Coordinates of C-alpha atoms in Angstrom, one line a residue:
X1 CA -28.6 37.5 -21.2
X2 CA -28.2 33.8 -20.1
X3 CA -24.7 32.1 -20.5
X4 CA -24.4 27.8 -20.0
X5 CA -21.2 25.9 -19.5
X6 CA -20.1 23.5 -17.0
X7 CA -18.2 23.0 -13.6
X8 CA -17.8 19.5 -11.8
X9 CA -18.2 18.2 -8.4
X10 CA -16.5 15.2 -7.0
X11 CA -19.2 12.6 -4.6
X12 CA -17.4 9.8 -3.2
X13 CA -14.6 9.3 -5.7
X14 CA -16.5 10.2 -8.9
X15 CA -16.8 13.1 -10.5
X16 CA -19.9 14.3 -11.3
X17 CA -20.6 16.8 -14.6
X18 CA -22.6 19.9 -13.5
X19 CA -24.0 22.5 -15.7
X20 CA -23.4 26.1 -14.9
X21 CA -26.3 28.3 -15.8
X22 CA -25.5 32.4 -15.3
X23 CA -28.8 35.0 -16.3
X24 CA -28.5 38.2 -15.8
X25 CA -31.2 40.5 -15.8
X26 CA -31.7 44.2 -16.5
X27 CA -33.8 46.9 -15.0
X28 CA -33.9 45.1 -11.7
X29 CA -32.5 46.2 -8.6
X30 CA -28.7 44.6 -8.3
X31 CA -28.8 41.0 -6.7
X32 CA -26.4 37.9 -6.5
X33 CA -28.0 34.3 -6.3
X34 CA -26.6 31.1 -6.4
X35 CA -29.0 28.3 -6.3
X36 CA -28.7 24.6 -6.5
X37 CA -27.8 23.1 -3.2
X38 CA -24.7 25.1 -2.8
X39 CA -22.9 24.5 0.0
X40 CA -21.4 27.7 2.7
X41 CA -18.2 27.3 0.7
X42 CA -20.6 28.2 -2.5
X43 CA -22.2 30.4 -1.5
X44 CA -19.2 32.4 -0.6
X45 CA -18.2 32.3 -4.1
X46 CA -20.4 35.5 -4.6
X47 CA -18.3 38.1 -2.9
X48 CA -14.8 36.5 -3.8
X49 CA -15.9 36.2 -8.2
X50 CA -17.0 40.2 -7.6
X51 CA -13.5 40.9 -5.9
X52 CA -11.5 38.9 -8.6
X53 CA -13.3 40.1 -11.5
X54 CA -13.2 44.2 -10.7
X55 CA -9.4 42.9 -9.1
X56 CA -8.9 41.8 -12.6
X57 CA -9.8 44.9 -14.3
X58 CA -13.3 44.2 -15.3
X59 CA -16.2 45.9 -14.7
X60 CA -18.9 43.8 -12.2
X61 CA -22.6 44.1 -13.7
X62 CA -24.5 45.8 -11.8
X63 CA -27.7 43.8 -12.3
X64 CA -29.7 41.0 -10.7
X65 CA -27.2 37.7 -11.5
X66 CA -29.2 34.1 -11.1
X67 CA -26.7 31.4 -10.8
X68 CA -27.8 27.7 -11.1
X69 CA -26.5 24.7 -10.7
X70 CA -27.6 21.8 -12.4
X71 CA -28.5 18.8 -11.6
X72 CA -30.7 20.5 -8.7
X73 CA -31.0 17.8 -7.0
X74 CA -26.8 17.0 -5.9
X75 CA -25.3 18.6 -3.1
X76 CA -22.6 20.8 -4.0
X77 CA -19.4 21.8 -2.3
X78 CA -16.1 22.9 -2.7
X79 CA -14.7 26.1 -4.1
X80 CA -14.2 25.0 -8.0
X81 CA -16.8 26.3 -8.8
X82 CA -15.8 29.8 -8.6
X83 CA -14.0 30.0 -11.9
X84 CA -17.1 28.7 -14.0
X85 CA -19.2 31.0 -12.1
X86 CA -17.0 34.4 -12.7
X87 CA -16.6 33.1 -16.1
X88 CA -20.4 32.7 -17.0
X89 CA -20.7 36.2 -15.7
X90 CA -18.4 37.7 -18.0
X91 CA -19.8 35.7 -20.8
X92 CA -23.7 36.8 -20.0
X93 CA -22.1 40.3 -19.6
X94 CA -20.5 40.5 -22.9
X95 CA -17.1 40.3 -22.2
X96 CA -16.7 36.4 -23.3
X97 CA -17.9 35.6 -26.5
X98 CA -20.4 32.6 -25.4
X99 CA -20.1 31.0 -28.0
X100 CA -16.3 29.8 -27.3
X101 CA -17.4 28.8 -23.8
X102 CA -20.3 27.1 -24.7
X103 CA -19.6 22.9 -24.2
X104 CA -16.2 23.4 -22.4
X105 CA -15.6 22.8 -18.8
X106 CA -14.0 24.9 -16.1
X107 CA -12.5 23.9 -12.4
X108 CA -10.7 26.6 -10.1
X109 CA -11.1 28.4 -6.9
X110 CA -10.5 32.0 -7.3
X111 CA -8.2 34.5 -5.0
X112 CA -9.3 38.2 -4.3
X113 CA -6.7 39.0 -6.9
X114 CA -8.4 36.8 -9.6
X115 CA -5.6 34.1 -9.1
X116 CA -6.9 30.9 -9.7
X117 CA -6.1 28.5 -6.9
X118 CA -5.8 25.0 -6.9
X119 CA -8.4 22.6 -5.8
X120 CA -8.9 18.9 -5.3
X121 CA -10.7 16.3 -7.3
X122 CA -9.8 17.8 -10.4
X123 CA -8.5 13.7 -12.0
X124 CA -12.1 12.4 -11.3
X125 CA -13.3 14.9 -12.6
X126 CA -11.0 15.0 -15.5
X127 CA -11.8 11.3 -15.7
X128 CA -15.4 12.1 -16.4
X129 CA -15.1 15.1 -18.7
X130 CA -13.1 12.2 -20.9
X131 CA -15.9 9.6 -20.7
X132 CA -18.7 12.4 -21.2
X133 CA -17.3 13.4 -24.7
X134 CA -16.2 17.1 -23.4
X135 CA -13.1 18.5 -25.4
X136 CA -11.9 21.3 -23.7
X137 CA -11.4 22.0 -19.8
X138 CA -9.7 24.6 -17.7
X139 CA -7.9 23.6 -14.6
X140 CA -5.7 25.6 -12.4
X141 CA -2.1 25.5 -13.2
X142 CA -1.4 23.8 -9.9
X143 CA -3.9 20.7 -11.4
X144 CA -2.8 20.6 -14.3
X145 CA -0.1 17.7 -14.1
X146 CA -3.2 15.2 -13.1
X147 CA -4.2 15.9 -16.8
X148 CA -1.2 14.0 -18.2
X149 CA -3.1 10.0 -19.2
X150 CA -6.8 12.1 -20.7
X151 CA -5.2 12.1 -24.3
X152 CA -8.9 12.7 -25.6
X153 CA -9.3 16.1 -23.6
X154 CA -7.6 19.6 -24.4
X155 CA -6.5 20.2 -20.7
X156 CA -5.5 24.3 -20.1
X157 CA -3.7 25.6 -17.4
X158 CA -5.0 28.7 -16.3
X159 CA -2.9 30.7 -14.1
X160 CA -5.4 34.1 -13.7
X161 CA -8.7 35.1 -14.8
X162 CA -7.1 37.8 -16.9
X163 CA -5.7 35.4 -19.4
X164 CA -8.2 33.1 -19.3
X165 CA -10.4 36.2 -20.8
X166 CA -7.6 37.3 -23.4
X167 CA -7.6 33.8 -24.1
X168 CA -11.1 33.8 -25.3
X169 CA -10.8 37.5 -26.7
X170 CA -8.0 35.3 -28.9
X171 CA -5.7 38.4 -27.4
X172 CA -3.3 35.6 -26.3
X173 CA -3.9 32.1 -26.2
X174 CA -3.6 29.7 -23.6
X175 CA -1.5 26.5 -24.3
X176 CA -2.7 23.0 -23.4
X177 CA -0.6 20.6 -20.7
X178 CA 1.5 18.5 -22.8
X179 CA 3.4 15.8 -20.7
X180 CA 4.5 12.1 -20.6
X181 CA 3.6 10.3 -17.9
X182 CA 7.3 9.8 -17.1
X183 CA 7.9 13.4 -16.1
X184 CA 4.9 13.6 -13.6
X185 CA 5.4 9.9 -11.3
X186 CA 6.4 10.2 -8.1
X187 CA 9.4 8.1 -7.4
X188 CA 11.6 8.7 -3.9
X189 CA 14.5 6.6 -3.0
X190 CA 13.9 4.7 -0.2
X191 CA 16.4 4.1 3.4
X192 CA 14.9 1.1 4.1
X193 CA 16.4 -2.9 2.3
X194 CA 15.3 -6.0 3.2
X195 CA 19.6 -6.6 3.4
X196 CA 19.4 -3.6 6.0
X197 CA 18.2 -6.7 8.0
X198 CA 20.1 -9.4 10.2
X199 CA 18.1 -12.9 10.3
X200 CA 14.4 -13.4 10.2
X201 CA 14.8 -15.6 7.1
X202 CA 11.2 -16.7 7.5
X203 CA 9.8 -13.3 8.2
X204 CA 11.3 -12.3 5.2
X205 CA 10.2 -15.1 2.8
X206 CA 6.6 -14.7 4.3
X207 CA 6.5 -10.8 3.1
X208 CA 7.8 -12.3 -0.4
X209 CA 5.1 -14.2 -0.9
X210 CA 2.7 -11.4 0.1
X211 CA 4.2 -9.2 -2.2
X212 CA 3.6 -11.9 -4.9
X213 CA 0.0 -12.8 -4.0
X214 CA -1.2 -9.6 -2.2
X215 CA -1.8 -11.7 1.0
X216 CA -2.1 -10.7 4.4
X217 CA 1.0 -10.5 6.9
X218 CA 0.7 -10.7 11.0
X219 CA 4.3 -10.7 12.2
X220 CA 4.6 -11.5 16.1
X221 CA 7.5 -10.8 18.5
X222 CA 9.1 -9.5 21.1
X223 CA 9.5 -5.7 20.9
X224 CA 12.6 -4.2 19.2
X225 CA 13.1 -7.4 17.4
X226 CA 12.7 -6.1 14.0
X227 CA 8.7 -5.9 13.2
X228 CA 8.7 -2.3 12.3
X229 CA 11.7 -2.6 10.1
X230 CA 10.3 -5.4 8.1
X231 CA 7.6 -3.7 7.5
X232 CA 9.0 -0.2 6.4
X233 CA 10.7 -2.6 4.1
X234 CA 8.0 -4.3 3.0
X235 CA 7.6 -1.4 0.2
X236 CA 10.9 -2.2 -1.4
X237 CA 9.7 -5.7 -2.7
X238 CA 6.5 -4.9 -4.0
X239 CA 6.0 -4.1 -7.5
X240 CA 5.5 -1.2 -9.1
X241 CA 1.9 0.5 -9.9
X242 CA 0.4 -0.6 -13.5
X243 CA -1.1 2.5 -15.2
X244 CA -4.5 1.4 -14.2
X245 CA -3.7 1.4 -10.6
X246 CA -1.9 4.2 -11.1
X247 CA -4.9 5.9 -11.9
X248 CA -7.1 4.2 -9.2
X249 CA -4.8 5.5 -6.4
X250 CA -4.3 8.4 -7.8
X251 CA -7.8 9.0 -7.9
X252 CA -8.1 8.7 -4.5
X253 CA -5.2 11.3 -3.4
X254 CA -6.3 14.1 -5.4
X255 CA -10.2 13.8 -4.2
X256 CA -8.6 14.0 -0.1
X257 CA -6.0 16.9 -1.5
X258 CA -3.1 14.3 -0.7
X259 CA -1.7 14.3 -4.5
X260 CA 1.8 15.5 -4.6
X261 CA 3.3 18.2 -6.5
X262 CA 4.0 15.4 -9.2
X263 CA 0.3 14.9 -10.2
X264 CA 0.2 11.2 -9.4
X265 CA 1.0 8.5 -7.1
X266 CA 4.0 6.3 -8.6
X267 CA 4.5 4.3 -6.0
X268 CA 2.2 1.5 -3.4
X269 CA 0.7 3.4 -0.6
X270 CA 2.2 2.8 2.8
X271 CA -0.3 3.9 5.3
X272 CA 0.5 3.3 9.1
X273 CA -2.2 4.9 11.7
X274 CA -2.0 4.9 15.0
X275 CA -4.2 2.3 17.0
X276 CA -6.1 5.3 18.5
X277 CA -7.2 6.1 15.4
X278 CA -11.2 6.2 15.2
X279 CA -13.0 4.2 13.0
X280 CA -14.5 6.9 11.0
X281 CA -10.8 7.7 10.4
X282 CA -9.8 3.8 9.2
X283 CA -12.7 3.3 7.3
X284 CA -14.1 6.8 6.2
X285 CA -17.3 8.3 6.7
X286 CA -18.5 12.3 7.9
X287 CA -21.9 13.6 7.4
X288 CA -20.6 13.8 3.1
X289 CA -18.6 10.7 3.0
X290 CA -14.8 10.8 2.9
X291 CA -12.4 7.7 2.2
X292 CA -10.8 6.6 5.3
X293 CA -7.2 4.9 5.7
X294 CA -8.1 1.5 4.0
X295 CA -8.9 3.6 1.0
X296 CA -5.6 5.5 1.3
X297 CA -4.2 2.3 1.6
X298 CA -5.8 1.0 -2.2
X299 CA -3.4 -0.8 -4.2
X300 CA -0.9 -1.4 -1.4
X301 CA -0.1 -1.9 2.6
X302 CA -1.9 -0.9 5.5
X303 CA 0.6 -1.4 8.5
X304 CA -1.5 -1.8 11.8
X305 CA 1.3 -1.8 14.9
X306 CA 0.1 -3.2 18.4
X307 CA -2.5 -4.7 16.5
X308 CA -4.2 -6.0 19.4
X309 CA -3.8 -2.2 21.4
X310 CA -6.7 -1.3 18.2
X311 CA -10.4 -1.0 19.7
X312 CA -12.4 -4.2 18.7
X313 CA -15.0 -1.8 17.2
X314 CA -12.3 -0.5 15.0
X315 CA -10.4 -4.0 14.2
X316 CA -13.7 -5.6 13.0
X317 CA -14.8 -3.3 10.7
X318 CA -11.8 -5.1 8.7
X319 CA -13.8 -7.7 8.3
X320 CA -16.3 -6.7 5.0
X321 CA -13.2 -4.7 3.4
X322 CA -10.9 -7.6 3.9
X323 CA -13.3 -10.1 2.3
X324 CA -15.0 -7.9 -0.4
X325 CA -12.0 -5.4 -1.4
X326 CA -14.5 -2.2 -1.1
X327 CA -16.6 -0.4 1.5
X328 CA -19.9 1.2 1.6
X329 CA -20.4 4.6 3.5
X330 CA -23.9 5.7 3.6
X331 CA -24.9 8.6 5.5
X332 CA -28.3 10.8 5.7
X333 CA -27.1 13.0 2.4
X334 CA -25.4 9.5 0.4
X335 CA -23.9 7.1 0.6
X336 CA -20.4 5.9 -1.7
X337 CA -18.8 3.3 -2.2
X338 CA -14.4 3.3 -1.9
X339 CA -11.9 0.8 -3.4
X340 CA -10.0 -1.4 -0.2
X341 CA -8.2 -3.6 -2.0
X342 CA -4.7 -3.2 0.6
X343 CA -2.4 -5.6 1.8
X344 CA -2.8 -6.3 5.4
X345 CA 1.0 -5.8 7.7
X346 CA -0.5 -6.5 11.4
X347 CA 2.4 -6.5 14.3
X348 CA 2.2 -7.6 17.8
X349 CA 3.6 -8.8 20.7
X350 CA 2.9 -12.1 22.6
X351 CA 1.7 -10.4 25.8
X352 CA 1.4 -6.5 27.3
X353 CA 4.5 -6.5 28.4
X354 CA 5.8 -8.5 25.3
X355 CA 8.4 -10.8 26.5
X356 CA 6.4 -13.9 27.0
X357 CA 8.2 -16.8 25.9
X358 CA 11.6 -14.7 25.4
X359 CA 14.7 -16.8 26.4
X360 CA 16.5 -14.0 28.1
X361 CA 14.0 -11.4 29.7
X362 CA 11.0 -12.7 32.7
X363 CA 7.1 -11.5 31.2
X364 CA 5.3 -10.1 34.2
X365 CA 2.0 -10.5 32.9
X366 CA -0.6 -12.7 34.6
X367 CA -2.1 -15.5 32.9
X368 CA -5.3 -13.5 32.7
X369 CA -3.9 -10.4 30.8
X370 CA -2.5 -12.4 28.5
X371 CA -5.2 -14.4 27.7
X372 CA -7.4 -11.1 27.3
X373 CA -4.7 -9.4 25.4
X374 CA -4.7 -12.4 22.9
X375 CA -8.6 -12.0 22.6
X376 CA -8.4 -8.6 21.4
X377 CA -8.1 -10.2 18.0
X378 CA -11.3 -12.2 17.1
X379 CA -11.3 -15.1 15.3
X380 CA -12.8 -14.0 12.0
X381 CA -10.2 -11.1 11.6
X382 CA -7.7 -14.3 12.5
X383 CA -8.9 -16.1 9.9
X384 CA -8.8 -13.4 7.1
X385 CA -4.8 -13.6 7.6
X386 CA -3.1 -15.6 5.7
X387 CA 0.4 -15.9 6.3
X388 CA 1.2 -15.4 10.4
X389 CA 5.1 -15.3 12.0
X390 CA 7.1 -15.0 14.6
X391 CA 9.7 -12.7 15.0
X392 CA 12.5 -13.6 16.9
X393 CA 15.4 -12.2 19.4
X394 CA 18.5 -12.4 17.9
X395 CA 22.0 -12.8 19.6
X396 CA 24.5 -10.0 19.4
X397 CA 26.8 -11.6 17.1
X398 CA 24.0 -12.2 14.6
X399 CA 22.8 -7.9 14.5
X400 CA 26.7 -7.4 14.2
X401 CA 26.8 -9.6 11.2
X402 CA 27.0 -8.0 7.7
X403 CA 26.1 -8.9 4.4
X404 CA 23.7 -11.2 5.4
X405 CA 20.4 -9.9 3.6
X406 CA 19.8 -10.6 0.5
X407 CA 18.9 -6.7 -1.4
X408 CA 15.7 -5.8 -2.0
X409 CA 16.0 -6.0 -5.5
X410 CA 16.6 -9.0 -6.3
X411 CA 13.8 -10.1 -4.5
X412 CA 11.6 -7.9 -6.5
X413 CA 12.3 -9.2 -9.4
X414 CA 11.1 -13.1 -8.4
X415 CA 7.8 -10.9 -7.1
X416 CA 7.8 -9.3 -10.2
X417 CA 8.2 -12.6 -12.6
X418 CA 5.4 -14.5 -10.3
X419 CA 3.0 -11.6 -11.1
X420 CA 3.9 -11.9 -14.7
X421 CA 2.3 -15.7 -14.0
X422 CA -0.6 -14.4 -12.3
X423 CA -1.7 -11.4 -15.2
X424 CA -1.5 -14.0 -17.7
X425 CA -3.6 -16.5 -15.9
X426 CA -6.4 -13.8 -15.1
X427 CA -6.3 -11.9 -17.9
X428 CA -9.9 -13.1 -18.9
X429 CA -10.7 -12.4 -15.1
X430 CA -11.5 -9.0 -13.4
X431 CA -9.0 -9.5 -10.7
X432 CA -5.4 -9.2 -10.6
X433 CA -3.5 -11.2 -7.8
X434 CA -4.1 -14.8 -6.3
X435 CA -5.6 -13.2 -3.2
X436 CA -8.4 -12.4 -5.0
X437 CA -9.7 -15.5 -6.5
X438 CA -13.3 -16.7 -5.5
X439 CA -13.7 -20.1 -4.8
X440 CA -14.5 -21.0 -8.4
X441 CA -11.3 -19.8 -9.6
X442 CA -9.4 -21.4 -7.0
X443 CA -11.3 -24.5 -8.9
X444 CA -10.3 -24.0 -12.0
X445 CA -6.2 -22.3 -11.0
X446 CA -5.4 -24.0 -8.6
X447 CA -4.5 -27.6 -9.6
X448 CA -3.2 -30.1 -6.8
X449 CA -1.1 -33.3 -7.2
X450 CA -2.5 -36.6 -5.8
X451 CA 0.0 -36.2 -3.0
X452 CA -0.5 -32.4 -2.2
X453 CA -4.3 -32.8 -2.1
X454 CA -3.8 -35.9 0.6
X455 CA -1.4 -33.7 2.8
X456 CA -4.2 -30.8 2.8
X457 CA -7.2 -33.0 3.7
X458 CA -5.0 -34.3 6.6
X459 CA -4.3 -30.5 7.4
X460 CA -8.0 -30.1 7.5
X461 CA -8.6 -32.4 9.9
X462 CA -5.8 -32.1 12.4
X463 CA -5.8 -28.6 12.7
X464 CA -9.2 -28.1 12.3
X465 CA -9.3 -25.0 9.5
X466 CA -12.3 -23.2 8.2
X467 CA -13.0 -23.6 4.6
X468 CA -12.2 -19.8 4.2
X469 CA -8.9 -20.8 5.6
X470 CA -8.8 -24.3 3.5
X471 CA -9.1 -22.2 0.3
X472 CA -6.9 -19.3 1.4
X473 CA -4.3 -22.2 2.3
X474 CA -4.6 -23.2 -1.3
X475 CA -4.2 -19.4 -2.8
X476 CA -0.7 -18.7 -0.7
X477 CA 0.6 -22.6 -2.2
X478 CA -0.9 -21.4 -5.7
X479 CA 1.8 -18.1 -4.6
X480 CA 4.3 -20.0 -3.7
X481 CA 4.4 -22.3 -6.9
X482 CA 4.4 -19.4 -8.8
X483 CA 7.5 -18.1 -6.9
X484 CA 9.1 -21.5 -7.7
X485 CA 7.9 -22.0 -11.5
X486 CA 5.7 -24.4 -11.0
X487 CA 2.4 -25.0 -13.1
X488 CA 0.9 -27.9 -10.5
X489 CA 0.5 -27.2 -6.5
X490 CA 2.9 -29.6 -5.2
X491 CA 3.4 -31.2 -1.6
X492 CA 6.4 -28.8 -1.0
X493 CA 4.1 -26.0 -2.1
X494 CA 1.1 -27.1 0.9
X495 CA 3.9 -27.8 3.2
X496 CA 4.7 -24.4 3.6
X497 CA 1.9 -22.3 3.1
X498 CA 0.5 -24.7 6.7
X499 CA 3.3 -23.4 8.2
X500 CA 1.7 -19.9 7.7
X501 CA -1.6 -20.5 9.0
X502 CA -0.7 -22.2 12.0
X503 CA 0.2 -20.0 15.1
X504 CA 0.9 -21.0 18.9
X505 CA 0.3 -17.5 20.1
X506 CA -2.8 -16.7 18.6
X507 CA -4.4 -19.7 17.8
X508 CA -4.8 -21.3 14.4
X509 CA -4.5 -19.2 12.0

């Protein structure tokens, strides 16, 4: 009595098709196997499917049961697949027609009681059941909300094992999810505006053109002068996920368990860890790979505070993210390979103390410290930043002021219309933002006037820049035309994206 259908397993962030085989054999002495390079979690399945399925009124076989998991090959883990497993028993028992089971798919962790849990990675999994042709899969009814953009799959919520077998005895039928994605984002209000903030008219503007060009942001200043604050705000100006990124991050949250009742991320990711955070932790890894805090941060801002407090170890594993927009984890059992394509928000002060070069307060750092505090940040991280600014005290009479921000908003909308620019312009390319242009594109997008051109050869040679930091000069003026209407990169436009790359605390930029 042999029964086939199929579970799923999620390595990396993809999920992976695997085909549940159940035998059971007769006149043999009564015996539970699973085989297939189960994990301990697997392997435990054994004694919770006998509990649910006797808990559910059924009777267990009492013969020798052969599980297997195929591909043999793939390392298996996780408890989904205890629900494919209990359900291939019944069907090789006779209590399933398998028949009905036969090319569907089914994800679920089972409880003693035969309630059927939910479990992560269930939207990359769903993702693959969509491009591998299967028609009908069974999810938990805590998953079943990540179903709602697979209009080619019949996704079921199962709440028990007990209807899920009257559903198949066609006692009473189970009803696929129906939903619109509007029902299912996840949208919070937000206590943080850019009008919430006194001054820093140039801090400001610099996150604007961030948020229009996903460039990176170091802000520098004295502490409590507003750093944090701008970049809680930060959020409020960016604009809102596409479906495809939607997706993407999405992705990512349900394989780590972080997706929200709501099924899906609506909003950018704001991820903020501390600086003792390992570098396992920032940029994934374990002995099965796991996406790390630049992956949580996919599709929108990683704030790093006391940048410079980070370990260098940690801070320079930036580096291949930064530049290439993914990392590569590989480990003894696999490697994978996680989207990094985040917005960089560094914040630091001028010294340890932080109050060299205020007006008002002494710095009681030696020249020493300072210099080795400043040297915490290498060059080449230094140079992957494109827009660096000073944050500045403000008088008394300037925090007391009100009314004097422009709202959040508003400014959304200008980063909203310059993207508008930028999708039409690559819409023939694989990327998305200005950041992201090789240096071919940057050939053929970024036009220069006679007189901008002139102004950034001079800039070459007086402050001495890179070429990654000559073209990356060129992508934030590309950002800031677009911000200002502009089809040509004008002198204006140069003018002030040098201002940005240019820093007297931390070198050139």
């Amino acid at each position: 009595m042999l029964s086939k259908l199929f579970g799923g397993s999620v390595v990396g962030l993809d999920g992976v098709i695997v085909e549940v085989e159940v035998d059971l054999i007769t006149r043999k002495l009564p015996n539970f196997t699973i085989v297939g390079l189960p994990a301990k979690s697997i392997d435990e399945a054994k004694e919770r499917v006998r509990s649910a399925i006797r808990n559910s009124g059924f009777e267990f076989p009492d013969h020798k049961i052969t599980v297997n998991l195929a591909p043999a090959d793939l390392p298996k883990e996780g408890g989904g697949f205890d629900l494919p497993i209990a359900v291939g028993i019944l069907a090789a028992a006779g209590i399933i027609d398998k028949s009905l089971i036969s090319g569907s798919m089914f994800v679920g962790e089972l409880l003693l009681d035969g309630t059927v849990k939910k479990v992560t990675g269930v939207l990359p999994l769903l993702d693959c059941a969509e491009k591998k042709g299967i028609k009908q899969v069974f999810v938990p009814a805590g998953n079943s909300k990540e179903s709602v953009f697979f209009q080619k799959i019949k996704v079921f919520p199962v709440p028990n094992l007990i209807s899920l077998v009257l559903h198949f005895q066609q006692v009473k039928q189970l009803q696929p999810y129906r939903g619109s994605l509007k029902d299912i984002i996840f949208t919070s209000g937000s206590e943080y505006d850019f009008s919430f903030i006194a001054g820093q008219d140039k801090a400001k503007r610099a996150l604007e053109i961030s948020a229009a060009g996903f460039h990176n942001v170091h802000l520098y200043g004295p502490p409590g002068t507003g750093k944090t604050m701008l970049a809680r705000s930060f959020t409020t100006i960016l604009p809102p996920l596409d479906k495809d990124e939607m997706l993407e991050v999405s992705r990512i949250y349900s394989t780590v368990g972080l997706l929200p009742d709501a099924g899906f991320i609506g909003q950018r990711p704001f991820r903020n860890p501390h600086h003792t955070t390992s570098r396992v932790g920032l940029i994934g890894g374990g002995s099965r790979p796991k996406p790390g805090e630049i992956t949580l941060a996919h599709r929108g801002v990683l704030f790093l505070d006391e940048f410079p407090e980070f370990p260098r170890t940690v801070m320079e594993s930036l580096r291949q993210p930064m530049e290439d927009g993914f990392v590569v984890v590989s480990r003894a059992n696999g490697f994978a390979r996680f989207p990094s394509r985040f917005i960089l928000l560094a914040a630091s002060n001028p010294c340890p103390c932080g109050f060299y070069g205020h007006p008002k307060k002494s710095c009681t750092c030696t020249s020493s410290a300072i210099i080795k505090y400043r040297r915490r940040i290498s060059g080449p991280i230094i140079d992957r930043i494109d827009l660096n600014v000073e944050v500045f005290d403000l008088p008394v009479e300037k925090l007391l002021s009100s009314g004097s921000g422009e709202k959040s908003q508003s400014i959304q909308q200008r980063v909203i219309k310059a993207l508008e620019v930028q999708k039409h312009r690559f819409k023939n390319e694989k990327i998305k933002f200005n950041s992201e242009m090789s240096s071919d594109m940057v050939k053929r997008y970024c036009k220069l006037d006679a007189e901008a051109e002139a102004l950034l050869n001079s800039a070459v040679d007086k402050l001495n820049l890179s070429p990654r930091s000559y073209f990356r000069v060129i992508k934030i003026s590309r950002t800031i035309a677009d911000l200002a209407g502009s089809d040509n990169i004008k002198t204006e436009h140069i003018a002030e994206a040098l201002q940005y790359r240019f820093s007297e605390q931390f070198g050139n930029m």
